[in-house]
Amino acid sequence: MPPRARWQVSDETVTADLGIFLERRHKDVAFFPLAPLIPRGHAKLWAIGAVNFSNGRGCIMTEAATRGRRGRGGGGAARRAERSAVSFETAKYIERNIPNFEVLTEEALDIIEANAEQILEEVGVNFPDNPPALERWREAGASVEGERVRIPKGLARKLCATAPAQFTQHARNPDRNVVIGGKNLVLAPVYGPPFVRDVAGGRRYATMADFQKFVKLGYMSKWLHHSGGTVCEPTDVPVNKRHLDMLLAHMTLSDKPFMGSVTEPSRAQDSVEMCEILFGKDFVQENTVMTSLININSPMTFDDVMMGALEVYAKNNQACIISPFIVGGAMAPVSVAGTLTQVFAEVLAGIAYSQLIRPGAPVIMGAFVTSIDMNSGAPTFGTPEASHITYGAGQLARRLGLPFRSAGSFCGSKLPDAQAAYETANSLNMGLLSGVNFMLHSCGWLEGGLVSSFEKFVMDADQLGTLHHLAAGVQIDENAQAMDAIREVGPGGHYLGCAHTQANFKSAFWKSDLLDYKPFETWEDEGARDTQALATLRVEKMLNDYQQPAIDPATLEALTEFVARKKAAEPDSFM
Amino acid sequence: MPPRARWQVSDETVTADLGIFLERRHKDVAFFPLAPLIPRGHAKLWAIGAVNFSNGRGCIMTEAATRGRRGRGGGGAARRAERSAVSFETAKYIERNIPNFEVLTEEALDIIEANAEQILEEVGVNFPDNPPALERWREAGASVEGERVRIPKGLARKLCATAPAQFTQHARNPDRNVVIGGKNLVLAPVYGPPFVRDVAGGRRYATMADFQKFVKLGYMSKWLHHSGGTVCEPTDVPVNKRHLDMLLAHMTLSDKPFMGSVTEPSRAQDSVEMCEILFGKDFVQENTVMTSLININSPMTFDDVMMGALEVYAKNNQACIISPFIVGGAMAPVSVAGTLTQVFAEVLAGIAYSQLIRPGAPVIMGAFVTSIDMNSGAPTFGTPEASHITYGAGQLARRLGLPFRSAGSFCGSKLPDAQAAYETANSLNMGLLSGVNFMLHSCGWLEGGLVSSFEKFVMDADQLGTLHHLAAGVQIDENAQAMDAIREVGPGGHYLGCAHTQANFKSAFWKSDLLDYKPFETWEDEGARDTQALATLRVEKMLNDYQQPAIDPATLEALTEFVARKKAAEPDSFM
């Protein structure tokens, strides 16, 4: 079926439902030159010269379609390319070619750093229920009273100096390896929600089947570099066994890098052992194959469970994100500078502790920070105060010389609606510009982190493409200057068919795989769908198109056997 | 009715539907400590000390509510304050205390500026159907052939030098005056759509009644500094008379500054004369009371209608935004640097021409730029390429030393859904960081500018509050450092009730007047409304609460008489 003709062109008139494209060409009735209105008058309109609109869409599209078909003709290689082009391509992690945005002056940063060290020395931090940690601190030169550790000025920073400025996290497919730190940005999906939501099933407890679907969607998402960790909490699997199933899913349904379990030191140990099966024992000791999330119990408490997991990972050369978890005004002062002071004190202490376990263990300075609605006590997302804190934390991380984790597809909304998207876009943009190196929660987060949303996962994952293009910066070479194009077209012309456009249009613009750019009538004929409805279709299509990446059968068997053995070894527990 | 109790607190447990707030407090089942789940286990939870949650919302809210009631008790002044506090407050225009974001190097800017001057000299620009303009250019030293004006290097820039770096646009209420330029950002609503949309009425042609509603909403919107111009196109009023009704609405239904008509030079003249009635003839000649939109017919064509309006305004010392209107790849090269070259050539020529009319006439360097979907030819919004161009245009404007107009609540979506909000948030954030001084279209834009959306107007207008708070930057004084709060609370405590929080919480965080932060059950009980549904209610409430600002009866009569006389003087025309 040929495309429906939506454009009619004569020498003097264009009727189109593209509207704005022609807006100010109409001099007599400014902002009124739209297709549905044209029959009412005899508006003088501007036509795009001799461009062929007979297919209803314009010449560039015709050209693109023709080339596309030509390029894909022929033999098996082309067919393979076509197959793999469906959705299995993963963009390389972002290497920024743009500056960072910095809201704090050097003087303000000096004050915050000095205050953080003052707090560590004077107030200190707690390491409860963890005598070996207290002993390590005492040996390192800290003052220990009960569970309180007071760290003399300069000590924490000196200990942090052995942590690497950047590190490679290996994936089982080496093409998916990520380098975390420097000017890079690695994107990972939502982490932690006990609920899932989609249009068909509403809001409900997450199950292992949901978990597997999210891993598949993450594998299929072009702009997502990392498979993440607890993409949702599989509540139908016993608490003491679910980490096994989650890791098995990441290892077998995807070939992107992933995160380990942190809910008990023994589960961290299981994570390491499963990686030894997947990557080989020596490889794991010499390389980083997991990046795991160690939250600090803000304010300034390092609980024994999280520290126990950290100890396992650091000992095994595996990376940890050491991350204050802060709702400003509740777990930290209500002011931005005060929150940054506490955040920095906490990460200094946490990262220093990781280096006491194993100097050189890879770490990421984390900062989960958001604001609070003082009327309801609810955390709020995508707010300016959260942005200020994140921009500032990025500056502190760069001065410390360590990779930085923050931001994400944060929102408080119950639905993947406009609120969700405003808040998410605010946070994603801020994350890019604040110099984040590892963005957990970069897609799928809904309702303050209570819900992993299938639709929002693909909506956000599509928007992550904009971060890649933004980060690429602006070319200024001769081709980009386009002087010959301007000369060729001249006043009153158009660029749709000119040589420069023909040569560059394919890579010129980021292209959404989800959003609606259709003419109004087409959109209405197709059911007047909103973004959520389009996302429902995309989720279905991606899951239908999913093909499991190949894995060595012996490895798969060994992993499966490990999981079965571990599960059989203890009774189920849901506590 | 007391608030529903949603929190239950004992020494060891908190059950709440706040979820994330408590997330990592639960050590045994990380990311699983949510109220609905607690009965299933005996999770060890952390309680926020002695804070009183008996009202179901937390102590801070109680405090705020008590203070609020106390503050509003008593006599007439308090009642007046209460009345005016409903919604008539307008925030002062934004004065940035944050840096601009700059994507181009000095070297790249030098190249683009040199290329723009090369284009002006070599290719030139067209001033069709405008012999007096050609004569002015010839006298100024340009080479004129037919309608083509070639401007020797240096000439346009030299002419631009007489334009002021910033200017004050006066409102009839002096409290609403805006200073355009420097580090300021003035926000104005959507301009131009022939359609309106709301949930109740769907998409339909705009009428004068719609126009008046948008002016009222703009007047009531706290974060909007400017009443705008063609907030929608009132298609039920004859084309040759609608500017009179539109201006009358801005002048009488609001007291914020506004824009003049540009659709014919005679209508620009009517706009000046109506302002002379409103402000006084001498005042208008000595002050700027209108900022009007002069679009350049890109590439490089300055049509006689727009130039005719510009001539009227410049002669009368009224401000114009001189603005290329570009969909990249169609009206300008497909590359960012090429588009910026053309944009800069166009604004240099346009601003130079304004200064030929009257040296010192206030102008704004405009840049309406967006990208194109090369498959469909549809313009696309909130894209990374549009951001690059806008960031770069901001740098060029600052080097030229003139105020800058760009960005807005741009989106291509047909509905105020997630797509609309992603695209809009991308564009609003970019607008703030690119140093925009005047942001037309900052709220209400839908469907590529074809539609003014009532719901999106209030949704966007709410988000504009985030720009104010972001722009305020970060305080670093002793109070902001909050060292005493950190000392007071210490490891394992909380900040909800501490002295620093009590003293600062009211102004600490931006607060939405629209978005949903309610507990899930409350939200569900209230109908599980999405953002659009909340916005519908807010539109209704704002229009119900609207009170017309007072106006001198003699002025009102003179304006009404002017409009009646002008309307009677010529037959209706819809062309």
Short mmCIF file of N, CA and C in Angstrom, two decimals, chain A residues 24-25 486 489-495, chain B residues 112-113 115-121 123-127 137 149 151 156-157 160 294-303 307 310 321-328 330-333 338-354 363-369 389 396 400 402:
data_model
loop_
_atom_site.label_atom_id
_atom_site.label_comp_id
_atom_site.label_asym_id
_atom_site.label_seq_id
_atom_site.Cartn_x
_atom_site.Cartn_y
_atom_site.Cartn_z
N ARG A 24 5.54 30.50 9.27
CA ARG A 24 5.72 31.92 9.00
C ARG A 24 5.93 32.24 7.54
N ARG A 25 5.69 31.24 6.71
CA ARG A 25 5.75 31.51 5.29
C ARG A 25 4.53 32.29 4.85
N ILE A 486 25.17 26.57 2.36
CA ILE A 486 24.54 27.89 2.48
C ILE A 486 24.67 28.64 1.15
N VAL A 489 22.17 26.97 -1.47
CA VAL A 489 20.73 27.19 -1.26
C VAL A 489 20.37 28.67 -1.39
N GLY A 490 21.10 29.52 -0.69
CA GLY A 490 20.87 30.96 -0.80
C GLY A 490 19.56 31.41 -0.19
N PRO A 491 19.33 32.72 -0.16
CA PRO A 491 18.12 33.29 0.43
C PRO A 491 16.86 32.73 -0.24
N GLY A 492 15.90 32.33 0.58
CA GLY A 492 14.62 31.88 0.06
C GLY A 492 14.57 30.44 -0.40
N GLY A 493 15.69 29.75 -0.39
CA GLY A 493 15.70 28.35 -0.83
C GLY A 493 15.35 27.40 0.30
N HIS A 494 15.68 26.13 0.09
CA HIS A 494 15.50 25.16 1.18
C HIS A 494 16.59 24.10 1.07
N TYR A 495 16.85 23.42 2.19
CA TYR A 495 17.98 22.52 2.28
C TYR A 495 17.60 21.05 2.14
N ILE B 112 32.51 30.41 13.44
CA ILE B 112 31.10 30.63 13.07
C ILE B 112 30.84 32.11 12.81
N GLU B 113 31.39 32.96 13.64
CA GLU B 113 31.19 34.40 13.43
C GLU B 113 31.82 34.86 12.11
N ASN B 115 32.42 33.00 9.49
CA ASN B 115 31.64 32.43 8.39
C ASN B 115 30.35 33.21 8.17
N ALA B 116 29.71 33.64 9.25
CA ALA B 116 28.47 34.40 9.11
C ALA B 116 28.72 35.71 8.36
N GLU B 117 29.80 36.37 8.72
CA GLU B 117 30.10 37.63 8.03
C GLU B 117 30.48 37.38 6.56
N GLN B 118 31.14 36.26 6.34
CA GLN B 118 31.48 35.88 4.96
C GLN B 118 30.20 35.67 4.13
N ILE B 119 29.22 35.00 4.72
CA ILE B 119 27.95 34.76 4.04
C ILE B 119 27.25 36.09 3.74
N LEU B 120 27.23 36.97 4.72
CA LEU B 120 26.55 38.26 4.50
C LEU B 120 27.21 39.03 3.36
N GLU B 121 28.52 38.96 3.27
CA GLU B 121 29.22 39.73 2.24
C GLU B 121 29.10 39.05 0.87
N VAL B 123 27.09 36.05 -0.09
CA VAL B 123 25.77 35.58 -0.54
C VAL B 123 24.72 36.67 -0.33
N GLY B 124 24.74 37.28 0.84
CA GLY B 124 23.79 38.34 1.15
C GLY B 124 22.44 37.82 1.60
N VAL B 125 21.52 38.77 1.80
CA VAL B 125 20.17 38.45 2.26
C VAL B 125 19.17 39.18 1.36
N ASN B 126 17.92 38.68 1.37
CA ASN B 126 16.89 39.32 0.54
C ASN B 126 15.96 40.19 1.39
N PHE B 127 15.67 41.37 0.89
CA PHE B 127 14.62 42.23 1.45
C PHE B 127 13.59 42.47 0.34
N TRP B 137 19.78 50.33 3.21
CA TRP B 137 21.00 49.50 3.16
C TRP B 137 22.06 50.12 2.26
N VAL B 149 20.71 42.02 -0.70
CA VAL B 149 21.57 42.97 0.02
C VAL B 149 22.82 42.23 0.48
N ILE B 151 26.27 42.55 2.53
CA ILE B 151 26.73 43.44 3.61
C ILE B 151 28.21 43.20 3.85
N ALA B 156 27.52 44.99 9.49
CA ALA B 156 26.35 44.60 10.28
C ALA B 156 26.68 44.67 11.77
N ARG B 157 27.83 44.13 12.12
CA ARG B 157 28.23 44.13 13.52
C ARG B 157 28.37 45.55 14.07
N CYS B 160 24.96 46.89 14.73
CA CYS B 160 24.35 46.26 15.91
C CYS B 160 24.82 46.91 17.21
N ILE B 294 9.33 39.35 15.53
CA ILE B 294 9.61 39.51 14.11
C ILE B 294 10.39 38.29 13.63
N ASN B 295 9.71 37.39 12.91
CA ASN B 295 10.37 36.20 12.41
C ASN B 295 11.08 36.48 11.09
N ILE B 296 12.27 35.93 10.96
CA ILE B 296 12.98 35.98 9.70
C ILE B 296 12.55 34.77 8.87
N ASN B 297 12.34 35.01 7.59
CA ASN B 297 11.89 33.97 6.69
C ASN B 297 13.11 33.18 6.22
N SER B 298 13.61 32.33 7.11
CA SER B 298 14.87 31.63 6.83
C SER B 298 14.71 30.69 5.64
N PRO B 299 15.74 30.53 4.78
CA PRO B 299 17.04 31.17 4.90
C PRO B 299 17.10 32.61 4.34
N MET B 300 17.49 33.50 5.19
CA MET B 300 18.01 34.82 4.82
C MET B 300 17.06 35.68 4.00
N THR B 301 15.79 35.62 4.33
CA THR B 301 14.81 36.47 3.67
C THR B 301 14.05 37.28 4.73
N PHE B 302 13.94 38.57 4.51
CA PHE B 302 13.30 39.48 5.45
C PHE B 302 12.08 40.07 4.75
N ASP B 303 10.91 39.43 4.97
CA ASP B 303 9.77 39.81 4.14
C ASP B 303 9.20 41.16 4.56
N MET B 307 9.09 43.12 8.17
CA MET B 307 9.96 44.31 8.23
C MET B 307 9.12 45.57 8.44
N LEU B 310 8.40 45.66 12.06
CA LEU B 310 9.64 46.05 12.74
C LEU B 310 9.89 47.55 12.63
N ILE B 321 11.81 41.10 18.96
CA ILE B 321 12.63 39.89 18.90
C ILE B 321 12.87 39.63 17.43
N ILE B 322 14.12 39.61 17.02
CA ILE B 322 14.43 39.38 15.61
C ILE B 322 14.96 37.96 15.51
N SER B 323 14.16 37.11 14.89
CA SER B 323 14.29 35.68 15.16
C SER B 323 14.21 34.82 13.91
N PRO B 324 15.33 34.19 13.54
CA PRO B 324 15.24 33.14 12.54
C PRO B 324 14.25 32.08 13.00
N PHE B 325 13.55 31.49 12.03
CA PHE B 325 12.60 30.43 12.35
C PHE B 325 13.05 29.21 11.57
N ILE B 326 13.67 28.29 12.28
CA ILE B 326 14.43 27.25 11.58
C ILE B 326 14.08 25.85 12.04
N VAL B 327 13.72 25.02 11.06
CA VAL B 327 13.72 23.58 11.28
C VAL B 327 14.98 23.07 10.56
N GLY B 328 15.95 22.65 11.35
CA GLY B 328 17.26 22.26 10.81
C GLY B 328 17.11 21.19 9.74
N ALA B 330 15.89 21.81 6.86
CA ALA B 330 14.93 22.35 5.89
C ALA B 330 15.23 23.82 5.63
N MET B 331 15.17 24.64 6.66
CA MET B 331 15.45 26.07 6.50
C MET B 331 16.90 26.43 6.82
N ALA B 332 17.70 25.47 7.21
CA ALA B 332 19.12 25.72 7.49
C ALA B 332 19.86 24.40 7.27
N PRO B 333 21.19 24.45 7.21
CA PRO B 333 21.93 23.21 7.00
C PRO B 333 21.61 22.17 8.07
N GLY B 338 26.61 24.67 10.89
CA GLY B 338 26.05 25.34 9.72
C GLY B 338 24.80 26.13 10.07
N THR B 339 23.94 25.54 10.88
CA THR B 339 22.73 26.26 11.30
C THR B 339 23.10 27.50 12.10
N LEU B 340 24.06 27.36 13.01
CA LEU B 340 24.45 28.52 13.82
C LEU B 340 25.04 29.63 12.94
N THR B 341 25.76 29.24 11.91
CA THR B 341 26.32 30.23 10.99
C THR B 341 25.20 31.03 10.34
N GLN B 342 24.20 30.30 9.85
CA GLN B 342 23.10 30.98 9.18
C GLN B 342 22.29 31.82 10.18
N VAL B 343 22.02 31.25 11.35
CA VAL B 343 21.29 31.99 12.38
C VAL B 343 22.00 33.31 12.69
N PHE B 344 23.31 33.22 12.84
CA PHE B 344 24.03 34.42 13.23
C PHE B 344 24.06 35.44 12.10
N ALA B 345 24.23 34.97 10.86
CA ALA B 345 24.17 35.89 9.72
C ALA B 345 22.80 36.59 9.69
N GLU B 346 21.76 35.83 9.89
CA GLU B 346 20.40 36.39 9.81
C GLU B 346 20.14 37.42 10.91
N VAL B 347 20.53 37.09 12.15
CA VAL B 347 20.25 38.05 13.22
C VAL B 347 21.14 39.28 13.08
N LEU B 348 22.36 39.11 12.62
CA LEU B 348 23.20 40.30 12.40
C LEU B 348 22.53 41.24 11.41
N ALA B 349 22.03 40.68 10.32
CA ALA B 349 21.39 41.51 9.29
C ALA B 349 20.10 42.14 9.83
N GLY B 350 19.31 41.35 10.53
CA GLY B 350 18.02 41.86 11.02
C GLY B 350 18.19 42.92 12.09
N ILE B 351 19.11 42.68 13.01
CA ILE B 351 19.32 43.66 14.08
C ILE B 351 19.96 44.92 13.50
N ALA B 352 20.90 44.73 12.58
CA ALA B 352 21.50 45.89 11.93
C ALA B 352 20.41 46.74 11.27
N TYR B 353 19.45 46.07 10.62
CA TYR B 353 18.38 46.83 9.96
C TYR B 353 17.55 47.61 10.98
N SER B 354 17.29 46.99 12.14
CA SER B 354 16.52 47.71 13.17
C SER B 354 17.24 48.98 13.60
N VAL B 363 16.24 45.55 20.95
CA VAL B 363 16.02 44.31 20.20
C VAL B 363 16.50 43.12 21.02
N ILE B 364 15.99 41.97 20.64
CA ILE B 364 16.42 40.70 21.21
C ILE B 364 16.89 39.82 20.07
N MET B 365 18.05 39.20 20.22
CA MET B 365 18.49 38.21 19.24
C MET B 365 17.71 36.92 19.46
N GLY B 366 16.91 36.55 18.48
CA GLY B 366 16.10 35.35 18.63
C GLY B 366 16.69 34.17 17.90
N ALA B 367 16.27 32.98 18.30
CA ALA B 367 16.63 31.76 17.57
C ALA B 367 15.57 30.71 17.85
N PHE B 368 14.61 30.61 16.93
CA PHE B 368 13.68 29.48 17.01
C PHE B 368 14.29 28.39 16.17
N VAL B 369 14.80 27.37 16.83
CA VAL B 369 15.47 26.31 16.10
C VAL B 369 15.01 24.97 16.61
N ILE B 389 22.23 23.66 19.26
CA ILE B 389 22.08 24.93 18.55
C ILE B 389 21.76 26.05 19.53
N LEU B 396 26.79 32.96 21.18
CA LEU B 396 26.92 34.01 20.16
C LEU B 396 26.24 35.30 20.62
N LEU B 400 27.89 38.94 21.24
CA LEU B 400 27.36 40.13 20.56
C LEU B 400 26.91 41.17 21.57
N LEU B 402 23.93 41.18 23.30
CA LEU B 402 22.51 41.51 23.19
C LEU B 402 21.66 40.45 23.89
#
